[in-house]
Amino acid sequence: MAVTGPIALFDSGEGGLTVLRHLVERFPRERFLYAADSSHFPYGEKSLSDVSRWFMAFLDFFTEQGARAVVIACNTATAAALTQAQTVSPVPVIGVIRAAVVQAAALTRNRRIGVLSTEATFRAALYPQELHAIDPRLQVVSKPCPILVAMVENGDIDGTHVEDRVHQCVDPVLGQGVDTLVLGCTHFPHMRAVFNRVVGDRAHIVDPGEEIARHLTSEIAMVSGPGILTPISAWTTGDAARFSTIATKLCPYIPMVTRRLSWHNDCLTYPG
Ligand code: DGL
């Protein structure tokens, strides 16, 4: 396949930047486009059918922008829309869940895996389903942690209050003997330093973004080799200045130019 057009990444907000971060580290010469449906954040509280409809509008937008592949850098949107998107999209669409479950199943020694996620991902139950498809003997302990999603979206990723909240999410799951913990919402790896402290050597931590970056070349042709990162074109349906302020705080080393998209009757419009 000819390597033309950017790789598009999608999330409800700032979470997908944890996937982008691994991609730009590995492929600094690539062109990336990032879009956030911030006006509908948090997706975790929405119905899967709403999330799917919104993502499909973004898929049209990415096609118009000439994207040559789309990474759904959002577990909730992956659970809601991946299958439909792959059926209709003219370019490859990659979700975050598959890479994470493959890595989790490879890492666990006691066959007990914890998954932290949004409410909607928890309800969709795609993690247990995909894990059981790999090995029906796996035991999956799932826990929604919406409070962490909200904190990250506000740029709140470290400190004692964050550590307390992470403990509240992690401890009951680790208490059930899991030896592998999936950060099943792309917002959570922004708190990776806190997760590392809280989890310690009690479990392996799986970050889907890291796994996607490791395996992307098996799915699509990527521009590789060292290089200087060109500014990422970012779009949000929310407030562009706010999105950009938080994104700079979360990923100061990723240059970004943010513009606004608007919703009109379930269609996205943007300045030409
Ligand atoms: N970052 C998203 C995910 O991976 C969604 C968070 C939200 O909007 O609730 O599920």
PDB file of C-alpha atoms and ligand atoms in Angstrom:
ATOM      1  CA  MET A   1       0.000   0.000   0.000  1.00  0.00           C
ATOM      2  CA  ALA A   2       1.301   3.498  -0.798  1.00  0.00           C
ATOM      3  CA  VAL A   3       2.114   5.458   2.342  1.00  0.00           C
ATOM      4  CA  THR A   4       0.001   8.583   1.857  1.00  0.00           C
ATOM      5  CA  GLY A   5      -2.440  10.395   4.113  1.00  0.00           C
ATOM      6  CA  PRO A   6      -2.248  10.681   7.888  1.00  0.00           C
ATOM      7  CA  ILE A   7      -3.098   8.072  10.511  1.00  0.00           C
ATOM      8  CA  ALA A   8      -6.208   9.315  12.312  1.00  0.00           C
ATOM      9  CA  LEU A   9      -6.752   8.725  16.034  1.00  0.00           C
ATOM     10  CA  PHE A  10     -10.067   9.158  17.820  1.00  0.00           C
ATOM     11  CA  ASP A  11     -11.193   9.522  21.442  1.00  0.00           C
ATOM     12  CA  SER A  12     -13.929  11.214  23.424  1.00  0.00           C
ATOM     13  CA  GLY A  13     -11.304  13.589  24.820  1.00  0.00           C
ATOM     14  CA  GLU A  14      -7.705  13.630  26.003  1.00  0.00           C
ATOM     15  CA  GLY A  15      -7.417   9.861  26.588  1.00  0.00           C
ATOM     16  CA  GLY A  16      -6.355   8.890  23.080  1.00  0.00           C
ATOM     17  CA  LEU A  17      -3.234  11.002  23.536  1.00  0.00           C
ATOM     18  CA  THR A  18      -1.830   8.065  25.517  1.00  0.00           C
ATOM     19  CA  VAL A  19      -2.010   6.053  22.292  1.00  0.00           C
ATOM     20  CA  LEU A  20      -0.698   8.927  20.157  1.00  0.00           C
ATOM     21  CA  ARG A  21       2.235   9.296  22.560  1.00  0.00           C
ATOM     22  CA  HIS A  22       3.445   5.745  21.854  1.00  0.00           C
ATOM     23  CA  LEU A  23       2.880   6.160  18.121  1.00  0.00           C
ATOM     24  CA  VAL A  24       4.879   9.391  17.816  1.00  0.00           C
ATOM     25  CA  GLU A  25       7.689   7.910  19.898  1.00  0.00           C
ATOM     26  CA  ARG A  26       7.936   4.947  17.558  1.00  0.00           C
ATOM     27  CA  PHE A  27       7.122   6.729  14.277  1.00  0.00           C
ATOM     28  CA  PRO A  28       8.226  10.374  14.588  1.00  0.00           C
ATOM     29  CA  ARG A  29       8.232  10.877  10.798  1.00  0.00           C
ATOM     30  CA  GLU A  30       4.591   9.813  10.403  1.00  0.00           C
ATOM     31  CA  ARG A  31       1.718  12.241   9.941  1.00  0.00           C
ATOM     32  CA  PHE A  32      -1.008  11.964  12.577  1.00  0.00           C
ATOM     33  CA  LEU A  33      -4.399  13.552  12.952  1.00  0.00           C
ATOM     34  CA  TYR A  34      -6.198  13.482  16.312  1.00  0.00           C
ATOM     35  CA  ALA A  35      -9.899  14.063  16.879  1.00  0.00           C
ATOM     36  CA  ALA A  36     -11.787  14.296  20.161  1.00  0.00           C
ATOM     37  CA  ASP A  37     -15.551  14.331  20.586  1.00  0.00           C
ATOM     38  CA  SER A  38     -15.153  16.464  23.711  1.00  0.00           C
ATOM     39  CA  SER A  39     -18.697  17.867  23.575  1.00  0.00           C
ATOM     40  CA  HIS A  40     -20.069  14.360  24.217  1.00  0.00           C
ATOM     41  CA  PHE A  41     -17.495  13.474  26.893  1.00  0.00           C
ATOM     42  CA  PRO A  42     -17.700  11.244  28.896  1.00  0.00           C
ATOM     43  CA  TYR A  43     -18.556   8.398  26.544  1.00  0.00           C
ATOM     44  CA  GLY A  44     -18.522   6.001  29.484  1.00  0.00           C
ATOM     45  CA  GLU A  45     -21.901   7.351  30.638  1.00  0.00           C
ATOM     46  CA  LYS A  46     -23.531   7.185  27.196  1.00  0.00           C
ATOM     47  CA  SER A  47     -25.330   4.364  25.412  1.00  0.00           C
ATOM     48  CA  LEU A  48     -23.296   2.205  23.039  1.00  0.00           C
ATOM     49  CA  SER A  49     -25.662   3.115  20.192  1.00  0.00           C
ATOM     50  CA  ASP A  50     -25.070   6.875  20.686  1.00  0.00           C
ATOM     51  CA  VAL A  51     -21.295   6.334  20.870  1.00  0.00           C
ATOM     52  CA  SER A  52     -21.395   4.226  17.729  1.00  0.00           C
ATOM     53  CA  ARG A  53     -23.406   6.851  15.802  1.00  0.00           C
ATOM     54  CA  TRP A  54     -21.001   9.638  16.838  1.00  0.00           C
ATOM     55  CA  PHE A  55     -17.927   7.607  15.953  1.00  0.00           C
ATOM     56  CA  MET A  56     -19.328   6.764  12.517  1.00  0.00           C
ATOM     57  CA  ALA A  57     -19.659  10.513  11.787  1.00  0.00           C
ATOM     58  CA  PHE A  58     -15.974  10.871  12.706  1.00  0.00           C
ATOM     59  CA  LEU A  59     -15.135   8.027  10.359  1.00  0.00           C
ATOM     60  CA  ASP A  60     -16.653  10.074   7.507  1.00  0.00           C
ATOM     61  CA  PHE A  61     -14.629  13.088   8.651  1.00  0.00           C
ATOM     62  CA  PHE A  62     -11.397  11.048   8.656  1.00  0.00           C
ATOM     63  CA  THR A  63     -12.155   9.790   5.145  1.00  0.00           C
ATOM     64  CA  GLU A  64     -12.694  13.387   3.974  1.00  0.00           C
ATOM     65  CA  GLN A  65      -9.336  14.282   5.531  1.00  0.00           C
ATOM     66  CA  GLY A  66      -7.642  11.568   3.476  1.00  0.00           C
ATOM     67  CA  ALA A  67      -6.677   9.369   6.433  1.00  0.00           C
ATOM     68  CA  ARG A  68      -5.102   6.096   5.317  1.00  0.00           C
ATOM     69  CA  ALA A  69      -5.936   4.291   8.582  1.00  0.00           C
ATOM     70  CA  VAL A  70      -7.987   4.988  11.693  1.00  0.00           C
ATOM     71  CA  VAL A  71      -7.056   4.000  15.235  1.00  0.00           C
ATOM     72  CA  ILE A  72     -10.011   4.096  17.630  1.00  0.00           C
ATOM     73  CA  ALA A  73      -7.930   5.235  20.596  1.00  0.00           C
ATOM     74  CA  CYS A  74     -10.902   4.787  22.898  1.00  0.00           C
ATOM     75  CA  ASN A  75     -12.019   1.515  24.475  1.00  0.00           C
ATOM     76  CA  THR A  76     -15.645   2.627  24.732  1.00  0.00           C
ATOM     77  CA  ALA A  77     -15.864   3.556  21.045  1.00  0.00           C
ATOM     78  CA  THR A  78     -13.998   0.364  20.132  1.00  0.00           C
ATOM     79  CA  ALA A  79     -16.580  -1.683  22.052  1.00  0.00           C
ATOM     80  CA  ALA A  80     -19.439   0.292  20.492  1.00  0.00           C
ATOM     81  CA  ALA A  81     -18.384   0.695  16.863  1.00  0.00           C
ATOM     82  CA  LEU A  82     -15.347  -1.329  15.761  1.00  0.00           C
ATOM     83  CA  THR A  83     -17.230  -4.087  13.958  1.00  0.00           C
ATOM     84  CA  GLN A  84     -19.534  -1.694  12.084  1.00  0.00           C
ATOM     85  CA  ALA A  85     -16.653   0.634  11.225  1.00  0.00           C
ATOM     86  CA  GLN A  86     -14.535  -2.183   9.835  1.00  0.00           C
ATOM     87  CA  THR A  87     -17.451  -3.300   7.672  1.00  0.00           C
ATOM     88  CA  VAL A  88     -17.958   0.053   5.936  1.00  0.00           C
ATOM     89  CA  SER A  89     -14.598   1.821   6.093  1.00  0.00           C
ATOM     90  CA  PRO A  90     -12.528   2.126   2.906  1.00  0.00           C
ATOM     91  CA  VAL A  91      -9.345   2.162   5.064  1.00  0.00           C
ATOM     92  CA  PRO A  92      -8.199  -0.102   7.927  1.00  0.00           C
ATOM     93  CA  VAL A  93      -9.786   0.624  11.312  1.00  0.00           C
ATOM     94  CA  ILE A  94      -7.925  -0.590  14.389  1.00  0.00           C
ATOM     95  CA  GLY A  95      -9.393  -0.791  17.881  1.00  0.00           C
ATOM     96  CA  VAL A  96      -7.551  -0.795  21.212  1.00  0.00           C
ATOM     97  CA  ILE A  97      -9.084  -3.852  22.835  1.00  0.00           C
ATOM     98  CA  ARG A  98      -7.630  -6.670  20.731  1.00  0.00           C
ATOM     99  CA  ALA A  99      -3.962  -5.720  21.246  1.00  0.00           C
ATOM    100  CA  ALA A 100      -4.538  -5.363  24.990  1.00  0.00           C
ATOM    101  CA  VAL A 101      -6.192  -8.754  25.462  1.00  0.00           C
ATOM    102  CA  VAL A 102      -3.505 -10.571  23.472  1.00  0.00           C
ATOM    103  CA  GLN A 103      -0.801  -9.028  25.684  1.00  0.00           C
ATOM    104  CA  ALA A 104      -2.749  -9.657  28.920  1.00  0.00           C
ATOM    105  CA  ALA A 105      -3.331 -13.310  28.023  1.00  0.00           C
ATOM    106  CA  ALA A 106       0.379 -13.697  27.227  1.00  0.00           C
ATOM    107  CA  LEU A 107       1.501 -12.117  30.514  1.00  0.00           C
ATOM    108  CA  THR A 108      -0.760 -13.783  33.076  1.00  0.00           C
ATOM    109  CA  ARG A 109       0.620 -16.788  34.923  1.00  0.00           C
ATOM    110  CA  ASN A 110      -2.368 -17.535  37.168  1.00  0.00           C
ATOM    111  CA  ARG A 111      -5.026 -16.876  34.482  1.00  0.00           C
ATOM    112  CA  ARG A 112      -6.621 -14.060  36.519  1.00  0.00           C
ATOM    113  CA  ILE A 113      -6.829 -10.740  34.686  1.00  0.00           C
ATOM    114  CA  GLY A 114      -8.208  -7.420  35.969  1.00  0.00           C
ATOM    115  CA  VAL A 115      -9.742  -4.847  33.616  1.00  0.00           C
ATOM    116  CA  LEU A 116     -10.360  -1.234  34.665  1.00  0.00           C
ATOM    117  CA  SER A 117     -12.598   0.674  32.264  1.00  0.00           C
ATOM    118  CA  THR A 118     -15.521   3.027  31.774  1.00  0.00           C
ATOM    119  CA  GLU A 119     -19.091   2.003  32.660  1.00  0.00           C
ATOM    120  CA  ALA A 120     -20.003   1.568  28.986  1.00  0.00           C
ATOM    121  CA  THR A 121     -16.988  -0.665  28.250  1.00  0.00           C
ATOM    122  CA  PHE A 122     -17.834  -2.681  31.360  1.00  0.00           C
ATOM    123  CA  ARG A 123     -21.447  -3.086  30.140  1.00  0.00           C
ATOM    124  CA  ALA A 124     -20.349  -4.064  26.611  1.00  0.00           C
ATOM    125  CA  ALA A 125     -18.307  -6.928  28.160  1.00  0.00           C
ATOM    126  CA  LEU A 126     -16.018  -7.129  25.130  1.00  0.00           C
ATOM    127  CA  TYR A 127     -12.904  -7.599  27.287  1.00  0.00           C
ATOM    128  CA  PRO A 128     -14.148 -10.814  28.955  1.00  0.00           C
ATOM    129  CA  GLN A 129     -15.527 -11.986  25.606  1.00  0.00           C
ATOM    130  CA  GLU A 130     -12.226 -11.473  23.747  1.00  0.00           C
ATOM    131  CA  LEU A 131     -10.159 -12.891  26.610  1.00  0.00           C
ATOM    132  CA  HIS A 132     -12.333 -15.992  26.764  1.00  0.00           C
ATOM    133  CA  ALA A 133     -12.011 -16.391  22.999  1.00  0.00           C
ATOM    134  CA  ILE A 134      -8.239 -16.674  23.540  1.00  0.00           C
ATOM    135  CA  ASP A 135      -8.501 -18.937  26.598  1.00  0.00           C
ATOM    136  CA  PRO A 136     -11.858 -19.944  28.140  1.00  0.00           C
ATOM    137  CA  ARG A 137     -10.085 -20.721  31.434  1.00  0.00           C
ATOM    138  CA  LEU A 138      -9.168 -17.073  32.031  1.00  0.00           C
ATOM    139  CA  GLN A 139     -10.938 -15.413  34.941  1.00  0.00           C
ATOM    140  CA  VAL A 140     -11.690 -11.747  34.392  1.00  0.00           C
ATOM    141  CA  VAL A 141     -12.310  -9.237  37.186  1.00  0.00           C
ATOM    142  CA  SER A 142     -13.747  -6.026  35.692  1.00  0.00           C
ATOM    143  CA  LYS A 143     -14.282  -2.691  37.411  1.00  0.00           C
ATOM    144  CA  PRO A 144     -15.557   0.610  36.020  1.00  0.00           C
ATOM    145  CA  CYS A 145     -13.586   3.622  37.316  1.00  0.00           C
ATOM    146  CA  PRO A 146     -15.329   6.724  35.896  1.00  0.00           C
ATOM    147  CA  ILE A 147     -13.846   9.031  38.534  1.00  0.00           C
ATOM    148  CA  LEU A 148     -10.357   8.534  37.081  1.00  0.00           C
ATOM    149  CA  VAL A 149     -11.609   9.431  33.582  1.00  0.00           C
ATOM    150  CA  ALA A 150     -13.002  12.744  34.827  1.00  0.00           C
ATOM    151  CA  MET A 151      -9.801  13.587  36.721  1.00  0.00           C
ATOM    152  CA  VAL A 152      -7.583  12.981  33.684  1.00  0.00           C
ATOM    153  CA  GLU A 153      -9.835  15.036  31.408  1.00  0.00           C
ATOM    154  CA  ASN A 154      -9.191  17.944  33.792  1.00  0.00           C
ATOM    155  CA  GLY A 155      -5.447  17.347  33.632  1.00  0.00           C
ATOM    156  CA  ASP A 156      -5.372  15.967  37.179  1.00  0.00           C
ATOM    157  CA  ILE A 157      -2.941  13.028  36.961  1.00  0.00           C
ATOM    158  CA  ASP A 158      -0.704  12.981  40.043  1.00  0.00           C
ATOM    159  CA  GLY A 159      -0.678  13.766  43.757  1.00  0.00           C
ATOM    160  CA  THR A 160      -2.028  12.173  46.921  1.00  0.00           C
ATOM    161  CA  HIS A 161      -5.693  12.653  46.000  1.00  0.00           C
ATOM    162  CA  VAL A 162      -5.114  10.879  42.655  1.00  0.00           C
ATOM    163  CA  GLU A 163      -3.214   8.095  44.398  1.00  0.00           C
ATOM    164  CA  ASP A 164      -6.107   7.625  46.864  1.00  0.00           C
ATOM    165  CA  ARG A 165      -8.590   7.292  43.992  1.00  0.00           C
ATOM    166  CA  VAL A 166      -6.348   4.884  42.082  1.00  0.00           C
ATOM    167  CA  HIS A 167      -6.052   2.769  45.252  1.00  0.00           C
ATOM    168  CA  GLN A 168      -9.866   2.673  45.498  1.00  0.00           C
ATOM    169  CA  CYS A 169     -10.083   1.359  41.937  1.00  0.00           C
ATOM    170  CA  VAL A 170      -7.124  -1.000  41.954  1.00  0.00           C
ATOM    171  CA  ASP A 171      -7.140  -2.583  45.415  1.00  0.00           C
ATOM    172  CA  PRO A 172     -10.474  -4.473  45.168  1.00  0.00           C
ATOM    173  CA  VAL A 173      -9.370  -5.910  41.813  1.00  0.00           C
ATOM    174  CA  LEU A 174      -5.907  -6.934  42.987  1.00  0.00           C
ATOM    175  CA  GLY A 175      -7.587  -8.278  46.124  1.00  0.00           C
ATOM    176  CA  GLN A 176      -9.148 -10.942  43.910  1.00  0.00           C
ATOM    177  CA  GLY A 177      -5.736 -12.319  43.050  1.00  0.00           C
ATOM    178  CA  VAL A 178      -5.246 -10.971  39.526  1.00  0.00           C
ATOM    179  CA  ASP A 179      -1.626 -10.923  38.365  1.00  0.00           C
ATOM    180  CA  THR A 180      -2.262  -8.776  35.269  1.00  0.00           C
ATOM    181  CA  LEU A 181      -4.142  -5.485  35.129  1.00  0.00           C
ATOM    182  CA  VAL A 182      -5.397  -3.930  31.879  1.00  0.00           C
ATOM    183  CA  LEU A 183      -5.806  -0.149  31.776  1.00  0.00           C
ATOM    184  CA  GLY A 184      -8.956  -0.562  29.705  1.00  0.00           C
ATOM    185  CA  CYS A 185      -9.646   3.137  29.210  1.00  0.00           C
ATOM    186  CA  THR A 186      -7.156   5.237  27.297  1.00  0.00           C
ATOM    187  CA  HIS A 187      -7.415   8.017  29.878  1.00  0.00           C
ATOM    188  CA  PHE A 188      -5.813   5.854  32.581  1.00  0.00           C
ATOM    189  CA  PRO A 189      -2.237   5.597  31.204  1.00  0.00           C
ATOM    190  CA  HIS A 190      -1.946   9.382  31.732  1.00  0.00           C
ATOM    191  CA  MET A 191      -1.785   8.329  35.413  1.00  0.00           C
ATOM    192  CA  ARG A 192       0.770   5.614  34.705  1.00  0.00           C
ATOM    193  CA  ALA A 193       3.274   6.887  37.288  1.00  0.00           C
ATOM    194  CA  VAL A 194       0.596   6.627  39.993  1.00  0.00           C
ATOM    195  CA  PHE A 195      -0.527   3.181  38.776  1.00  0.00           C
ATOM    196  CA  ASN A 196       3.096   1.995  38.913  1.00  0.00           C
ATOM    197  CA  ARG A 197       3.382   3.165  42.534  1.00  0.00           C
ATOM    198  CA  VAL A 198       0.026   1.744  43.611  1.00  0.00           C
ATOM    199  CA  VAL A 199       0.331  -1.610  41.824  1.00  0.00           C
ATOM    200  CA  GLY A 200       4.059  -2.056  42.481  1.00  0.00           C
ATOM    201  CA  ASP A 201       5.084  -5.647  41.813  1.00  0.00           C
ATOM    202  CA  ARG A 202       1.627  -7.023  42.604  1.00  0.00           C
ATOM    203  CA  ALA A 203       0.642  -7.279  38.901  1.00  0.00           C
ATOM    204  CA  HIS A 204       1.748  -6.606  35.326  1.00  0.00           C
ATOM    205  CA  ILE A 205       0.165  -3.477  33.872  1.00  0.00           C
ATOM    206  CA  VAL A 206      -1.078  -3.555  30.258  1.00  0.00           C
ATOM    207  CA  ASP A 207      -1.391  -0.259  28.367  1.00  0.00           C
ATOM    208  CA  PRO A 208      -3.279  -0.811  25.079  1.00  0.00           C
ATOM    209  CA  GLY A 209      -1.529   2.171  23.437  1.00  0.00           C
ATOM    210  CA  GLU A 210       1.865   0.575  23.943  1.00  0.00           C
ATOM    211  CA  GLU A 211       0.609  -2.660  22.373  1.00  0.00           C
ATOM    212  CA  ILE A 212      -0.961  -0.885  19.378  1.00  0.00           C
ATOM    213  CA  ALA A 213       2.306   0.933  18.683  1.00  0.00           C
ATOM    214  CA  ARG A 214       4.260  -2.341  18.853  1.00  0.00           C
ATOM    215  CA  HIS A 215       1.986  -4.145  16.421  1.00  0.00           C
ATOM    216  CA  LEU A 216       0.784  -1.443  14.019  1.00  0.00           C
ATOM    217  CA  THR A 217       3.331  -2.296  11.329  1.00  0.00           C
ATOM    218  CA  SER A 218       1.744  -5.721  11.022  1.00  0.00           C
ATOM    219  CA  GLU A 219      -1.554  -4.026  10.090  1.00  0.00           C
ATOM    220  CA  ILE A 220      -0.499  -1.024   7.986  1.00  0.00           C
ATOM    221  CA  ALA A 221       2.627   0.325   6.273  1.00  0.00           C
ATOM    222  CA  MET A 222       4.226   2.949   8.521  1.00  0.00           C
ATOM    223  CA  VAL A 223       6.905   5.565   7.809  1.00  0.00           C
ATOM    224  CA  SER A 224       9.712   4.511  10.116  1.00  0.00           C
ATOM    225  CA  GLY A 225      13.149   5.823  11.078  1.00  0.00           C
ATOM    226  CA  PRO A 226      14.208   8.772  13.207  1.00  0.00           C
ATOM    227  CA  GLY A 227      12.936  12.258  12.426  1.00  0.00           C
ATOM    228  CA  ILE A 228      11.511  15.500  13.760  1.00  0.00           C
ATOM    229  CA  LEU A 229       7.854  15.401  14.694  1.00  0.00           C
ATOM    230  CA  THR A 230       5.675  17.750  12.644  1.00  0.00           C
ATOM    231  CA  PRO A 231       2.813  19.436  14.538  1.00  0.00           C
ATOM    232  CA  ILE A 232      -0.218  17.197  14.882  1.00  0.00           C
ATOM    233  CA  SER A 233      -3.456  18.438  13.469  1.00  0.00           C
ATOM    234  CA  ALA A 234      -5.991  18.088  16.311  1.00  0.00           C
ATOM    235  CA  TRP A 235      -9.741  18.615  16.185  1.00  0.00           C
ATOM    236  CA  THR A 236     -12.280  18.830  18.980  1.00  0.00           C
ATOM    237  CA  THR A 237     -16.044  19.270  19.170  1.00  0.00           C
ATOM    238  CA  GLY A 238     -15.443  21.074  22.466  1.00  0.00           C
ATOM    239  CA  ASP A 239     -13.498  24.195  23.308  1.00  0.00           C
ATOM    240  CA  ALA A 240     -10.269  24.191  21.259  1.00  0.00           C
ATOM    241  CA  ALA A 241      -8.319  26.386  23.703  1.00  0.00           C
ATOM    242  CA  ARG A 242      -9.251  24.217  26.669  1.00  0.00           C
ATOM    243  CA  PHE A 243      -8.456  21.001  24.789  1.00  0.00           C
ATOM    244  CA  SER A 244      -5.085  22.378  23.792  1.00  0.00           C
ATOM    245  CA  THR A 245      -4.201  23.616  27.317  1.00  0.00           C
ATOM    246  CA  ILE A 246      -4.888  20.201  28.866  1.00  0.00           C
ATOM    247  CA  ALA A 247      -3.195  18.331  25.979  1.00  0.00           C
ATOM    248  CA  THR A 248      -0.062  20.465  26.446  1.00  0.00           C
ATOM    249  CA  LYS A 249      -0.094  19.692  30.153  1.00  0.00           C
ATOM    250  CA  LEU A 250      -0.509  15.946  29.548  1.00  0.00           C
ATOM    251  CA  CYS A 251       1.878  15.624  26.576  1.00  0.00           C
ATOM    252  CA  PRO A 252       4.112  18.722  26.524  1.00  0.00           C
ATOM    253  CA  TYR A 253       6.476  17.197  23.964  1.00  0.00           C
ATOM    254  CA  ILE A 254       3.796  16.689  21.277  1.00  0.00           C
ATOM    255  CA  PRO A 255       3.327  19.852  19.172  1.00  0.00           C
ATOM    256  CA  MET A 256      -0.324  20.290  18.215  1.00  0.00           C
ATOM    257  CA  VAL A 257      -2.528  22.721  16.339  1.00  0.00           C
ATOM    258  CA  THR A 258      -6.125  22.393  17.543  1.00  0.00           C
ATOM    259  CA  ARG A 259      -9.225  23.394  15.604  1.00  0.00           C
ATOM    260  CA  ARG A 260     -12.917  23.132  16.295  1.00  0.00           C
ATOM    261  CA  LEU A 261     -15.498  20.793  14.775  1.00  0.00           C
ATOM    262  CA  SER A 262     -19.213  21.352  15.352  1.00  0.00           C
ATOM    263  CA  TRP A 263     -22.158  18.989  15.501  1.00  0.00           C
ATOM    264  CA  HIS A 264     -25.242  19.802  13.395  1.00  0.00           C
ATOM    265  CA  ASN A 265     -27.944  17.125  13.412  1.00  0.00           C
ATOM    266  CA  ASP A 266     -25.437  14.306  13.962  1.00  0.00           C
ATOM    267  CA  CYS A 267     -23.159  15.580  11.161  1.00  0.00           C
ATOM    268  CA  LEU A 268     -19.775  17.211  11.725  1.00  0.00           C
ATOM    269  CA  THR A 269     -19.035  20.574  10.181  1.00  0.00           C
ATOM    270  CA  TYR A 270     -15.724  22.395  10.164  1.00  0.00           C
ATOM    271  CA  PRO A 271     -14.144  25.495   8.691  1.00  0.00           C
ATOM    272  CA  GLY A 272     -12.791  24.680   5.212  1.00  0.00           C
TER     273      GLY A 272
HETATM  274  N1  DGL B   1     -10.923   7.196  26.763  1.00  0.00           N
HETATM  275  C1  DGL B   1     -12.107   6.494  26.565  1.00  0.00           C
HETATM  276  C2  DGL B   1     -11.992   5.007  26.688  1.00  0.00           C
HETATM  277  O1  DGL B   1     -10.934   4.460  26.456  1.00  0.00           O
HETATM  278  C3  DGL B   1     -13.430   7.077  26.996  1.00  0.00           C
HETATM  279  C4  DGL B   1     -13.566   7.789  28.293  1.00  0.00           C
HETATM  280  C5  DGL B   1     -14.937   8.439  28.403  1.00  0.00           C
HETATM  281  O2  DGL B   1     -15.240   9.314  27.589  1.00  0.00           O
HETATM  282  O3  DGL B   1     -15.713   8.048  29.318  1.00  0.00           O
HETATM  283  O4  DGL B   1     -12.954   4.331  26.967  1.00  0.00           O
END
